[in-house]
PDB file of C-alpha atoms in Angstrom:
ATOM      1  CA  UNK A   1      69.425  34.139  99.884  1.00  0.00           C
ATOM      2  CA  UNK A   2      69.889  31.439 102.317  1.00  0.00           C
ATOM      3  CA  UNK A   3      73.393  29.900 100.519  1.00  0.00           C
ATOM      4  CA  UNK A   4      73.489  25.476 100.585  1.00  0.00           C
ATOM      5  CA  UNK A   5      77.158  23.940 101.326  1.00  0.00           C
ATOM      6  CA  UNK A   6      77.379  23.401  97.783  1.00  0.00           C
ATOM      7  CA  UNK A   7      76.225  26.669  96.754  1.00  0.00           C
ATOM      8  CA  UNK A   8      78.636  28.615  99.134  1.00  0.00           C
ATOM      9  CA  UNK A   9      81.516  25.838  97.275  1.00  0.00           C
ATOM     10  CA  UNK A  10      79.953  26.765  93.643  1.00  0.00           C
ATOM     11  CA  UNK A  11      79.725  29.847  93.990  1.00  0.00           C
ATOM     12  CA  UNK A  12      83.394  30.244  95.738  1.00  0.00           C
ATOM     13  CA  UNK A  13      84.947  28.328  93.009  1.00  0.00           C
ATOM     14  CA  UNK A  14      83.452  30.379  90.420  1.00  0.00           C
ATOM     15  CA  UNK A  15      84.014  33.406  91.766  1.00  0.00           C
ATOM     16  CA  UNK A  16      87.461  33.300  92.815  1.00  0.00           C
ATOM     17  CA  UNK A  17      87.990  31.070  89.836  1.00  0.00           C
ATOM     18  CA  UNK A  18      87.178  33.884  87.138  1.00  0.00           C
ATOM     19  CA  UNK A  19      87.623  37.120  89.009  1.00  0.00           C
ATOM     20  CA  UNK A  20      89.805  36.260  91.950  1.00  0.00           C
ATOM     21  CA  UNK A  21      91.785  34.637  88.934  1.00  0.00           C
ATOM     22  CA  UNK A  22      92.128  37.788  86.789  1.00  0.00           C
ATOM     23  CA  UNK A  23      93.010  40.084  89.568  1.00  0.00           C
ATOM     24  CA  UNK A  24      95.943  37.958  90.988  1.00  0.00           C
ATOM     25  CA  UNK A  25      97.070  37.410  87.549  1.00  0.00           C
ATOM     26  CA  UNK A  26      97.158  41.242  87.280  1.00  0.00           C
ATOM     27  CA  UNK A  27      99.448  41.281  90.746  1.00  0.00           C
ATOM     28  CA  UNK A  28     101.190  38.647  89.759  1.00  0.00           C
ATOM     29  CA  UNK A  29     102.648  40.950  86.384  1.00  0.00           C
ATOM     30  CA  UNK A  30     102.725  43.866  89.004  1.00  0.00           C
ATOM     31  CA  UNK A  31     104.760  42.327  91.640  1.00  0.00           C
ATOM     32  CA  UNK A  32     106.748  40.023  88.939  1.00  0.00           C
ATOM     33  CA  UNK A  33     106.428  37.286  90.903  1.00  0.00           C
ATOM     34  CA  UNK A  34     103.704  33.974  90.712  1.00  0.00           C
ATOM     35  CA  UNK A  35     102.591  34.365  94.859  1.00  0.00           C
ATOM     36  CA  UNK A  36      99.490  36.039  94.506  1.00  0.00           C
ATOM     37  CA  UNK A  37      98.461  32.906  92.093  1.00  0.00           C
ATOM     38  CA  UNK A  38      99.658  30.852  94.378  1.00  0.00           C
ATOM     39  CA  UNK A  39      98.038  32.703  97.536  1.00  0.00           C
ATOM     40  CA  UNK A  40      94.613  32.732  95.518  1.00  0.00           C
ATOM     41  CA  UNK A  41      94.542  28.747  95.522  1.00  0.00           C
ATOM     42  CA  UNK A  42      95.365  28.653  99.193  1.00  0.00           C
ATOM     43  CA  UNK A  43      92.614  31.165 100.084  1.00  0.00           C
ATOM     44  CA  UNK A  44      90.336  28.781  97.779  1.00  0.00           C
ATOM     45  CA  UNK A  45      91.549  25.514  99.184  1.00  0.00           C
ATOM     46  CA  UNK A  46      91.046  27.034 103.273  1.00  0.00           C
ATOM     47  CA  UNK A  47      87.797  28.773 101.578  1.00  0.00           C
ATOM     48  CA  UNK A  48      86.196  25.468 101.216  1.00  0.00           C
ATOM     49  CA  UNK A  49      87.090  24.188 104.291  1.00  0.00           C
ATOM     50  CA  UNK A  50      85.740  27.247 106.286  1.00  0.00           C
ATOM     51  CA  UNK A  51      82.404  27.127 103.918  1.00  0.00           C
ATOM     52  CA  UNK A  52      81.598  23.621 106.146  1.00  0.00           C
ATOM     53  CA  UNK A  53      81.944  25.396 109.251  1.00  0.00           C
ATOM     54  CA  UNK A  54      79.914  28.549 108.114  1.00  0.00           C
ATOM     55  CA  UNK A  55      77.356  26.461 107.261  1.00  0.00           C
ATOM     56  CA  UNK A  56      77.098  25.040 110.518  1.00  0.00           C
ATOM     57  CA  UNK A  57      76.835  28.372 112.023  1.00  0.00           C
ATOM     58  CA  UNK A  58      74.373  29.667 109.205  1.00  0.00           C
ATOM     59  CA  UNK A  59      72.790  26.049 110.241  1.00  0.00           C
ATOM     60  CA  UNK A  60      72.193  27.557 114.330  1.00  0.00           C
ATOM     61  CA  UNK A  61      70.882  30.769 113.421  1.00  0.00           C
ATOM     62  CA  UNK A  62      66.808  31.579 114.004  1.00  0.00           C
ATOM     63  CA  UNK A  63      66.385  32.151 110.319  1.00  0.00           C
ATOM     64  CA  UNK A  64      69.382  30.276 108.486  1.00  0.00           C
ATOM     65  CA  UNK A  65      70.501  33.356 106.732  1.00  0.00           C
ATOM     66  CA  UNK A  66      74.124  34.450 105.933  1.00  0.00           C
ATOM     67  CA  UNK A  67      73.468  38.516 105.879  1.00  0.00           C
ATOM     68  CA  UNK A  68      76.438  40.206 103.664  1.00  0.00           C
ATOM     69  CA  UNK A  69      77.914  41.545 107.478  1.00  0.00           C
ATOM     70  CA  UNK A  70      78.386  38.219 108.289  1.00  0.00           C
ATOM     71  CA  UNK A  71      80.545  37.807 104.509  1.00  0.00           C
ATOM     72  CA  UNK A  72      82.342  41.028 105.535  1.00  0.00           C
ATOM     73  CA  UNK A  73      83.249  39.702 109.152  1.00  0.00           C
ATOM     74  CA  UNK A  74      84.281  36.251 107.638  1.00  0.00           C
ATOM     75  CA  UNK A  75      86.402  38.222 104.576  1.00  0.00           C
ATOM     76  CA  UNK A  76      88.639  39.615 107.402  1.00  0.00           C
ATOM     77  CA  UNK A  77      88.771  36.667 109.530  1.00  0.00           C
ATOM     78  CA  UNK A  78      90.110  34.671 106.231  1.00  0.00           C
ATOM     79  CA  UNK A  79      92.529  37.533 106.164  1.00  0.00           C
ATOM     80  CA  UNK A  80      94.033  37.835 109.061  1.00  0.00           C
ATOM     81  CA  UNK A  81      94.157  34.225 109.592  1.00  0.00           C
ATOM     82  CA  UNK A  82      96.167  33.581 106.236  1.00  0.00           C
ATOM     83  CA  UNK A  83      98.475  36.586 106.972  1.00  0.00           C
ATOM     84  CA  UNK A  84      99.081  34.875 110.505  1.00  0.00           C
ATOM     85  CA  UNK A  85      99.882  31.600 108.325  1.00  0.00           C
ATOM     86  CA  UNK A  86     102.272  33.528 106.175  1.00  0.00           C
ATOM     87  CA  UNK A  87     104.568  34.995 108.823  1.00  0.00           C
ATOM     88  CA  UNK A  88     104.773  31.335 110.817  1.00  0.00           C
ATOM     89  CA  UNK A  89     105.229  29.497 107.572  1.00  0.00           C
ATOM     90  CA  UNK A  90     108.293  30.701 105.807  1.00  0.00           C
ATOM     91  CA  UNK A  91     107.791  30.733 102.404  1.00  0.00           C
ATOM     92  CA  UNK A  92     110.461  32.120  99.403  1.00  0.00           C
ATOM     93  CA  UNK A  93     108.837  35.100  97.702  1.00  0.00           C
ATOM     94  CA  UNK A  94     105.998  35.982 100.079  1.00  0.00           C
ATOM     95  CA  UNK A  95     104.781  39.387  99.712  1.00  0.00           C
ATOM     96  CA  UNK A  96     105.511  41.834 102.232  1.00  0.00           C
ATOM     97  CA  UNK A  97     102.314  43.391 104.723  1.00  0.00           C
ATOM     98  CA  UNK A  98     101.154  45.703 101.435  1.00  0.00           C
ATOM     99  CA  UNK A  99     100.838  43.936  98.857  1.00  0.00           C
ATOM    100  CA  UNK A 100      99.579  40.843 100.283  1.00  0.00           C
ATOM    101  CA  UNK A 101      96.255  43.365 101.781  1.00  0.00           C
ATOM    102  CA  UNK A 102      96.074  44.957  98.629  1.00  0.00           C
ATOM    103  CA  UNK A 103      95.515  42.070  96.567  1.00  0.00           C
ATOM    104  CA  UNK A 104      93.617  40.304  98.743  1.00  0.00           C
ATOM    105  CA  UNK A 105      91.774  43.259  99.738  1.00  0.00           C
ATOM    106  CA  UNK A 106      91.121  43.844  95.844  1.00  0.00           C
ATOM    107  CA  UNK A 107      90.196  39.672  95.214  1.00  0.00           C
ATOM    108  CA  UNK A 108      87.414  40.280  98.464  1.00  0.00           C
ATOM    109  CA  UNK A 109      85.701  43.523  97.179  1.00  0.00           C
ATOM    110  CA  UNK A 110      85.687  42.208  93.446  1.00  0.00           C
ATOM    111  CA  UNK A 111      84.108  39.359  94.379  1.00  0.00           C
ATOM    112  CA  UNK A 112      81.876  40.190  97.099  1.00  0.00           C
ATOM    113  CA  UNK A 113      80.542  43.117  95.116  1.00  0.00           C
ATOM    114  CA  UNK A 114      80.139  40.704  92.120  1.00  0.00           C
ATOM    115  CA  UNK A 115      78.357  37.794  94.591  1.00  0.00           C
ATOM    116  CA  UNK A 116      75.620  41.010  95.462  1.00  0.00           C
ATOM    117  CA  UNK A 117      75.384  42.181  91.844  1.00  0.00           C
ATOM    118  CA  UNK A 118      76.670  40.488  88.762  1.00  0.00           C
ATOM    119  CA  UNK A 119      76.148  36.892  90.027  1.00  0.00           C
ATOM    120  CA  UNK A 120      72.013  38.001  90.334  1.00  0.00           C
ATOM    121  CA  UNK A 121      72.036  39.091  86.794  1.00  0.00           C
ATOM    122  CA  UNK A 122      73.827  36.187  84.999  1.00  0.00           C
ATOM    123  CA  UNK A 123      72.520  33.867  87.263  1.00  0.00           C
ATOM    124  CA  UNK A 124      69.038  34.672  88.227  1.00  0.00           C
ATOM    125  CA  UNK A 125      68.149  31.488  90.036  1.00  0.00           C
ATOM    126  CA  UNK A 126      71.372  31.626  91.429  1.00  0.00           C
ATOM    127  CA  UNK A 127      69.476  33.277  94.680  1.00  0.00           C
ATOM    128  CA  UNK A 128      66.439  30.435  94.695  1.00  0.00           C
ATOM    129  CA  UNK A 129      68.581  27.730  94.677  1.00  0.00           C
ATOM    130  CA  UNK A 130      71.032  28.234  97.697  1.00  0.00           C
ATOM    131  CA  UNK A 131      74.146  29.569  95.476  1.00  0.00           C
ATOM    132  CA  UNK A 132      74.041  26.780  92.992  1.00  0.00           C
ATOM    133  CA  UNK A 133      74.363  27.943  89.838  1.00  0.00           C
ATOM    134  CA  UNK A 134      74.742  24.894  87.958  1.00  0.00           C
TER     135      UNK A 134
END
């Protein structure tokens, strides 16, 4: 599937919305503490800001596909880039090194694995239509 700008947002917003949602709610009751709710809308809100540059590289490519290695490469790039943003900007509460990889480890593999799977069953035009499932 070749994913649209709006697809890649759709499809974000749903995603992280339900799943990403439920998991940092789980973390949240783990660690005792509202950050990894708070985390998940900042990794939604840079999310759709990166989606308009991926789409301009997806844009330059030879076949204007988005292969999963490319969603793997730009998983750890969002990583590492809001871990950076979390040690410059101090922030009360933020989780230390593990817990803020294992839940956003855990958020990434739920809902990449659910973007390659669960989203083609529910959603079967999903694929044809760029991402957009509405």
């Amino acid at each position: 599937m070749t994913p649209t700008l709006s697809g890649r947002w759709q499809s974000r917003l749903l995603l992280l919305g339900s799943l990403g949602a439920l998991i940092s709610f789980g973390f949240a009751l783990i660690f005792n503490s509202v950050i990894p709710l708070i985390l998940l809308a900042v990794v939604i809100f840079l999310g759709l800001i990166w989606d308009i540059f991926y789409d301009k590289i997806q844009q330059r490519r030879w076949d204007h596909d988005w292969p999963p290695a490319f969603q793997l490469l730009a998983g750890v790039f969002e990583g590492l880039f809001i871990f950076g943003l979390l040690q410059i900007v101090p922030l009360p509460g933020i989780p230390n090194a593990f817990q803020f990889w294992a839940h956003y480890t855990a958020v990434w593999v739920v809902t990449f694995l659910a973007s390659q799977s669960v989203m083609r069953l529910f959603f079967p035009r999903w694929r044809f239509n760029g991402g957009v499932w509405l």
